[in-house]
mmCIF file of C-alpha atoms in Angstrom:
data_model
loop_
_atom_site.group_PDB
_atom_site.id
_atom_site.type_symbol
_atom_site.label_atom_id
_atom_site.label_comp_id
_atom_site.label_asym_id
_atom_site.label_seq_id
_atom_site.Cartn_x
_atom_site.Cartn_y
_atom_site.Cartn_z
ATOM 1 C CA GLY A 1 -94.164 -23.415 78.557
ATOM 2 C CA SER A 2 -97.699 -22.875 79.678
ATOM 3 C CA GLN A 3 -99.905 -22.066 76.763
ATOM 4 C CA SER A 4 -101.844 -19.102 78.040
ATOM 5 C CA LEU A 5 -102.672 -15.824 76.384
ATOM 6 C CA GLU A 6 -101.422 -12.463 77.534
ATOM 7 C CA SER A 7 -102.866 -9.048 76.832
ATOM 8 C CA PHE A 8 -101.327 -7.527 73.710
ATOM 9 C CA THR A 9 -101.647 -4.960 70.977
ATOM 10 C CA ALA A 10 -100.572 -5.877 67.420
ATOM 11 C CA THR A 11 -100.552 -3.612 64.400
ATOM 12 C CA TYR A 12 -100.553 -4.896 60.821
ATOM 13 C CA GLN A 13 -100.089 -3.366 57.398
ATOM 14 C CA LEU A 14 -102.906 -4.418 55.042
ATOM 15 C CA ASN A 15 -102.054 -4.825 51.331
ATOM 16 C CA ARG A 16 -104.136 -5.520 48.293
ATOM 17 C CA GLY A 17 -101.568 -6.987 45.938
ATOM 18 C CA ARG A 18 -98.638 -4.565 46.282
ATOM 19 C CA MET A 19 -100.725 -1.565 47.232
ATOM 20 C CA ILE A 20 -100.961 -0.630 50.917
ATOM 21 C CA ILE A 21 -104.698 -0.062 51.641
ATOM 22 C CA GLY A 22 -105.009 -0.111 55.394
ATOM 23 C CA LYS A 23 -103.737 -0.426 58.901
ATOM 24 C CA VAL A 24 -105.210 -3.041 61.256
ATOM 25 C CA THR A 25 -104.795 -2.863 65.003
ATOM 26 C CA THR A 26 -105.771 -5.877 67.035
ATOM 27 C CA ARG A 27 -105.962 -5.712 70.841
ATOM 28 C CA LEU A 28 -106.549 -8.361 73.446
ATOM 29 C CA GLN A 29 -107.487 -7.205 76.957
ATOM 30 C CA LEU A 30 -107.722 -9.873 79.661
ATOM 31 C CA GLY A 31 -109.524 -9.337 82.986
ATOM 32 C CA THR A 32 -108.384 -10.988 86.209
ATOM 33 C CA ASP A 33 -111.780 -12.771 86.238
ATOM 34 C CA GLY A 34 -111.037 -14.672 83.043
ATOM 35 C CA SER A 35 -112.970 -12.232 80.856
ATOM 36 C CA TYR A 36 -111.589 -11.044 77.531
ATOM 37 C CA THR A 37 -112.220 -8.262 75.054
ATOM 38 C CA TYR A 38 -110.635 -8.804 71.634
ATOM 39 C CA SER A 39 -110.957 -6.068 69.029
ATOM 40 C CA SER A 40 -109.710 -5.349 65.560
ATOM 41 C CA VAL A 41 -109.877 -1.884 63.985
ATOM 42 C CA THR A 42 -109.165 -1.427 60.267
ATOM 43 C CA ILE A 43 -108.395 2.100 59.032
ATOM 44 C CA PRO A 44 -108.109 2.705 55.262
ATOM 45 C CA VAL A 45 -104.850 4.505 54.238
ATOM 46 C CA GLY A 46 -103.351 5.983 51.117
ATOM 47 C CA ILE A 47 -105.373 6.338 47.950
ATOM 48 C CA VAL A 48 -108.029 3.974 49.258
ATOM 49 C CA ALA A 49 -108.792 6.271 52.175
ATOM 50 C CA VAL A 50 -109.849 8.884 49.630
ATOM 51 C CA PHE A 51 -112.613 6.581 48.351
ATOM 52 C CA SER A 52 -113.427 4.568 51.464
ATOM 53 C CA LYS A 53 -113.640 6.756 54.518
ATOM 54 C CA GLY A 54 -115.160 4.169 56.805
ATOM 55 C CA GLN A 55 -113.254 2.319 59.439
ATOM 56 C CA ILE A 56 -114.207 -1.246 60.392
ATOM 57 C CA THR A 57 -114.355 -2.301 64.035
ATOM 58 C CA GLU A 58 -114.802 -5.894 65.078
ATOM 59 C CA THR A 59 -115.148 -6.851 68.783
ATOM 60 C CA SER A 60 -115.557 -10.137 70.555
ATOM 61 C CA LYS A 61 -116.235 -10.361 74.314
ATOM 62 C CA GLY A 62 -116.444 -13.422 76.489
ATOM 63 C CA ARG A 63 -114.268 -15.435 78.834
ATOM 64 C CA ILE A 64 -111.344 -17.798 78.608
ATOM 65 C CA SER A 65 -111.551 -20.995 80.647
ATOM 66 C CA GLY A 66 -108.477 -23.189 80.470
ATOM 67 C CA ARG A 67 -107.816 -23.614 76.758
ATOM 68 C CA GLN A 68 -111.415 -22.781 75.732
ATOM 69 C CA VAL A 69 -112.488 -19.397 74.363
ATOM 70 C CA ILE A 70 -116.169 -18.859 75.214
ATOM 71 C CA PRO A 71 -117.553 -15.864 73.365
ATOM 72 C CA SER A 72 -120.605 -14.052 74.732
ATOM 73 C CA SER A 73 -121.030 -11.283 72.162
ATOM 74 C CA TYR A 74 -119.655 -10.180 68.776
ATOM 75 C CA ARG A 75 -120.042 -6.878 67.001
ATOM 76 C CA TYR A 76 -118.979 -5.832 63.475
ATOM 77 C CA HIS A 77 -119.340 -2.179 62.554
ATOM 78 C CA HIS A 78 -118.404 -0.688 59.157
ATOM 79 C CA LYS A 79 -118.646 3.038 59.708
ATOM 80 C CA ARG A 80 -119.467 4.906 56.498
ATOM 81 C CA LYS A 81 -121.855 7.595 55.422
ATOM 82 C CA LYS A 82 -123.739 5.446 52.883
ATOM 83 C CA ARG A 83 -125.050 2.072 54.016
ATOM 84 C CA PRO A 84 -123.153 1.598 57.297
ATOM 85 C CA LYS A 85 -123.078 -2.012 58.360
ATOM 86 C CA LEU A 86 -123.727 -3.252 61.848
ATOM 87 C CA ARG A 87 -123.822 -6.939 62.671
ATOM 88 C CA ARG A 88 -124.148 -8.491 66.067
ATOM 89 C CA LEU A 89 -124.224 -11.926 67.642
ATOM 90 C CA GLN A 90 -125.258 -12.971 71.151
ATOM 91 C CA PHE A 91 -124.217 -16.311 72.595
ATOM 92 C CA ASP A 92 -126.490 -17.933 75.175
ATOM 93 C CA TRP A 93 -124.390 -20.860 76.495
ATOM 94 C CA PRO A 94 -126.857 -22.196 79.092
ATOM 95 C CA ALA A 95 -129.282 -22.677 76.148
ATOM 96 C CA ASN A 96 -126.535 -23.513 73.604
ATOM 97 C CA ARG A 97 -127.849 -20.902 71.205
ATOM 98 C CA VAL A 98 -126.506 -18.046 69.132
ATOM 99 C CA THR A 99 -128.763 -15.200 68.040
ATOM 100 C CA ALA A 100 -128.205 -12.344 65.550
ATOM 101 C CA PRO A 101 -130.230 -9.406 66.915
ATOM 102 C CA GLY A 102 -131.217 -6.862 64.265
ATOM 103 C CA THR A 103 -131.795 -9.437 61.551
ATOM 104 C CA SER A 104 -135.310 -9.750 60.168
ATOM 105 C CA PRO A 105 -136.645 -12.272 60.989
ATOM 106 C CA VAL A 106 -134.200 -12.679 63.922
ATOM 107 C CA TRP A 107 -131.759 -15.476 63.093
ATOM 108 C CA SER A 108 -131.008 -17.973 65.833
ATOM 109 C CA SER A 109 -129.401 -21.359 65.872
ATOM 110 C CA SER A 110 -128.433 -24.096 68.337
ATOM 111 C CA ILE A 111 -124.648 -24.424 68.752
ATOM 112 C CA ASN A 112 -122.154 -26.909 70.119
ATOM 113 C CA THR A 113 -119.612 -26.224 72.774
ATOM 114 C CA GLY A 114 -116.533 -24.603 71.186
ATOM 115 C CA THR A 115 -118.402 -22.539 68.571
ATOM 116 C CA GLN A 116 -116.651 -19.230 67.940
ATOM 117 C CA ASP A 117 -117.362 -15.925 66.293
ATOM 118 C CA LYS A 118 -115.122 -14.592 63.477
ATOM 119 C CA ALA A 119 -112.858 -12.685 65.818
ATOM 120 C CA SER A 120 -112.625 -15.197 68.728
ATOM 121 C CA LYS A 121 -111.685 -17.826 66.131
ATOM 122 C CA ILE A 122 -108.208 -16.264 66.040
ATOM 123 C CA LEU A 123 -107.824 -16.528 69.850
ATOM 124 C CA SER A 124 -109.214 -20.019 69.842
ATOM 125 C CA ARG A 125 -106.584 -21.152 67.335
ATOM 126 C CA MET A 126 -103.799 -19.419 69.287
ATOM 127 C CA LEU A 127 -104.812 -21.328 72.394
ATOM 128 C CA ALA A 128 -105.304 -24.671 70.621
ATOM 129 C CA MET A 129 -101.832 -24.639 68.999
ATOM 130 C CA ARG A 130 -99.092 -26.780 70.498
ATOM 131 C CA PRO A 131 -95.714 -27.738 69.049
ATOM 132 C CA GLY A 132 -97.126 -30.923 67.579
ATOM 133 C CA THR A 133 -100.614 -29.722 66.634
ATOM 134 C CA ALA A 134 -101.626 -31.058 63.272
ATOM 135 C CA ASP A 135 -105.092 -30.385 61.912
ATOM 136 C CA MET A 136 -108.122 -28.904 63.684
ATOM 137 C CA GLN A 137 -111.632 -27.789 62.955
ATOM 138 C CA ILE A 138 -113.318 -24.684 64.279
ATOM 139 C CA ARG A 139 -117.063 -24.031 64.114
ATOM 140 C CA VAL A 140 -117.814 -20.369 63.553
ATOM 141 C CA ALA A 141 -121.092 -18.396 63.710
ATOM 142 C CA ASP A 142 -120.745 -15.835 60.878
ATOM 143 C CA LYS A 143 -123.578 -13.428 59.867
ATOM 144 C CA THR A 144 -126.485 -15.862 59.783
ATOM 145 C CA LYS A 145 -124.693 -19.117 59.147
ATOM 146 C CA LEU A 146 -122.654 -21.710 60.982
ATOM 147 C CA LYS A 147 -119.446 -22.550 59.131
ATOM 148 C CA THR A 148 -116.820 -25.172 59.729
ATOM 149 C CA TYR A 149 -113.226 -24.185 59.079
ATOM 150 C CA ARG A 150 -110.611 -26.831 58.622
ATOM 151 C CA ILE A 151 -107.106 -25.778 59.559
ATOM 152 C CA SER A 152 -104.157 -27.828 58.428
ATOM 153 C CA ARG A 153 -100.486 -27.427 59.191
ATOM 154 C CA VAL A 154 -98.339 -26.956 56.105
ATOM 155 C CA LYS A 155 -94.717 -26.287 57.106
ATOM 156 C CA GLN A 156 -92.310 -24.234 59.158
ATOM 157 C CA GLU A 157 -91.098 -21.067 57.518
ATOM 158 C CA GLN A 158 -89.137 -17.934 58.417
ATOM 159 C CA ILE A 159 -91.125 -14.751 57.833
ATOM 160 C CA ASP A 160 -89.637 -11.264 57.639
ATOM 161 C CA THR A 161 -91.726 -8.489 59.114
ATOM 162 C CA ALA A 162 -91.011 -4.757 59.274
ATOM 163 C CA ASP A 163 -88.201 -4.960 61.840
ATOM 164 C CA ARG A 164 -87.372 -8.588 62.406
ATOM 165 C CA SER A 165 -87.889 -12.136 61.234
ATOM 166 C CA PHE A 166 -89.866 -14.894 63.009
ATOM 167 C CA ASP A 167 -89.813 -18.657 62.910
ATOM 168 C CA THR A 168 -93.389 -19.486 62.059
ATOM 169 C CA ILE A 169 -95.787 -22.355 61.395
ATOM 170 C CA GLN A 170 -97.786 -21.983 58.212
ATOM 171 C CA LEU A 171 -101.408 -23.086 58.330
ATOM 172 C CA ASN A 172 -104.022 -23.330 55.577
ATOM 173 C CA GLU A 173 -107.643 -22.626 56.340
ATOM 174 C CA THR A 174 -110.392 -24.094 54.169
ATOM 175 C CA LYS A 175 -114.139 -24.359 54.187
ATOM 176 C CA PRO A 176 -115.383 -27.845 53.181
ATOM 177 C CA GLY A 177 -115.592 -28.263 49.408
ATOM 178 C CA LYS A 178 -113.687 -25.076 48.630
ATOM 179 C CA PRO A 179 -110.001 -24.469 47.766
ATOM 180 C CA PRO A 180 -107.788 -23.134 50.580
ATOM 181 C CA SER A 181 -108.709 -19.440 50.933
ATOM 182 C CA THR A 182 -106.535 -18.192 53.759
ATOM 183 C CA ARG A 183 -103.005 -18.872 54.857
ATOM 184 C CA PHE A 184 -101.669 -17.939 58.312
ATOM 185 C CA TRP A 185 -98.105 -17.784 59.573
ATOM 186 C CA LEU A 186 -98.073 -18.127 63.407
ATOM 187 C CA ALA A 187 -95.162 -17.250 65.619
ATOM 188 C CA PRO A 188 -94.773 -19.643 68.583
ATOM 189 C CA GLU A 189 -92.749 -16.995 70.508
ATOM 190 C CA LEU A 190 -95.745 -14.645 70.411
ATOM 191 C CA HIS A 191 -98.131 -17.321 71.752
ATOM 192 C CA TYR A 192 -98.944 -18.347 68.130
ATOM 193 C CA LEU A 193 -100.064 -14.843 67.087
ATOM 194 C CA PRO A 194 -100.307 -14.573 63.289
ATOM 195 C CA VAL A 195 -97.436 -12.455 61.977
ATOM 196 C CA LYS A 196 -98.753 -12.751 58.440
ATOM 197 C CA ILE A 197 -102.149 -13.571 56.935
ATOM 198 C CA GLU A 198 -102.850 -14.002 53.211
ATOM 199 C CA LYS A 199 -106.363 -14.175 51.861
ATOM 200 C CA LYS A 200 -107.348 -14.875 48.271
ATOM 201 C CA GLU A 201 -110.650 -13.421 47.045
ATOM 202 C CA LYS A 202 -111.575 -13.868 43.393
ATOM 203 C CA ASN A 203 -108.699 -12.122 41.575
ATOM 204 C CA ASP A 204 -107.311 -10.303 44.593
ATOM 205 C CA THR A 205 -104.776 -11.243 47.192
ATOM 206 C CA PHE A 206 -104.971 -9.418 50.514
ATOM 207 C CA THR A 207 -102.039 -9.653 52.932
ATOM 208 C CA MET A 208 -101.674 -8.567 56.543
ATOM 209 C CA THR A 209 -98.133 -8.259 57.891
ATOM 210 C CA LEU A 210 -97.187 -7.518 61.510
ATOM 211 C CA VAL A 211 -95.473 -4.134 61.957
ATOM 212 C CA LYS A 212 -95.702 -3.577 65.681
ATOM 213 C CA PHE A 213 -96.312 -5.795 68.734
ATOM 214 C CA SER A 214 -96.468 -4.940 72.407
ATOM 215 C CA ARG A 215 -97.609 -6.737 75.498
#
């Protein structure tokens, strides 16, 4: 079928090892003019919520043209009483530049067509996937750096979520010179939305598993 995105809301359970530590809600809103707003809100739950009251909101805005995701702005906000974190990026495509307002000195870099922010990277990969897609690279502006992520297809696997199981394609994501840090399981029937994400950080494993999906 045609590989286009549709507006959706997806809710995930976030685990650290076996402990449930949060709920993540991602939402894609598409305008009739090709614009998009993609947001992800992480709310701490359980024992963690007692210690960490702050929710994290990540938002990418831009437009989708054919199979290209073209971000215009990115915002990351960790709301907490002590040391709240706010990070922003502005993309200026006529000048092929990305700028991080609020940094001192202000960070800015030239970028190539196709460069994404951390949130739009997910959409970009959803749009790029096809039944035979093998490996791909995505350039991402993150904080004050440009990073290249290499994504390789591993295998097909059935993944059980809260209420059903999905046929998925497992992908590994690596940064050059580092061991694979993140694994994704994408469901073709949901336009290659990740139904499970596993991230290894030092001695911890963080897992996001889909619990609710609606168009």
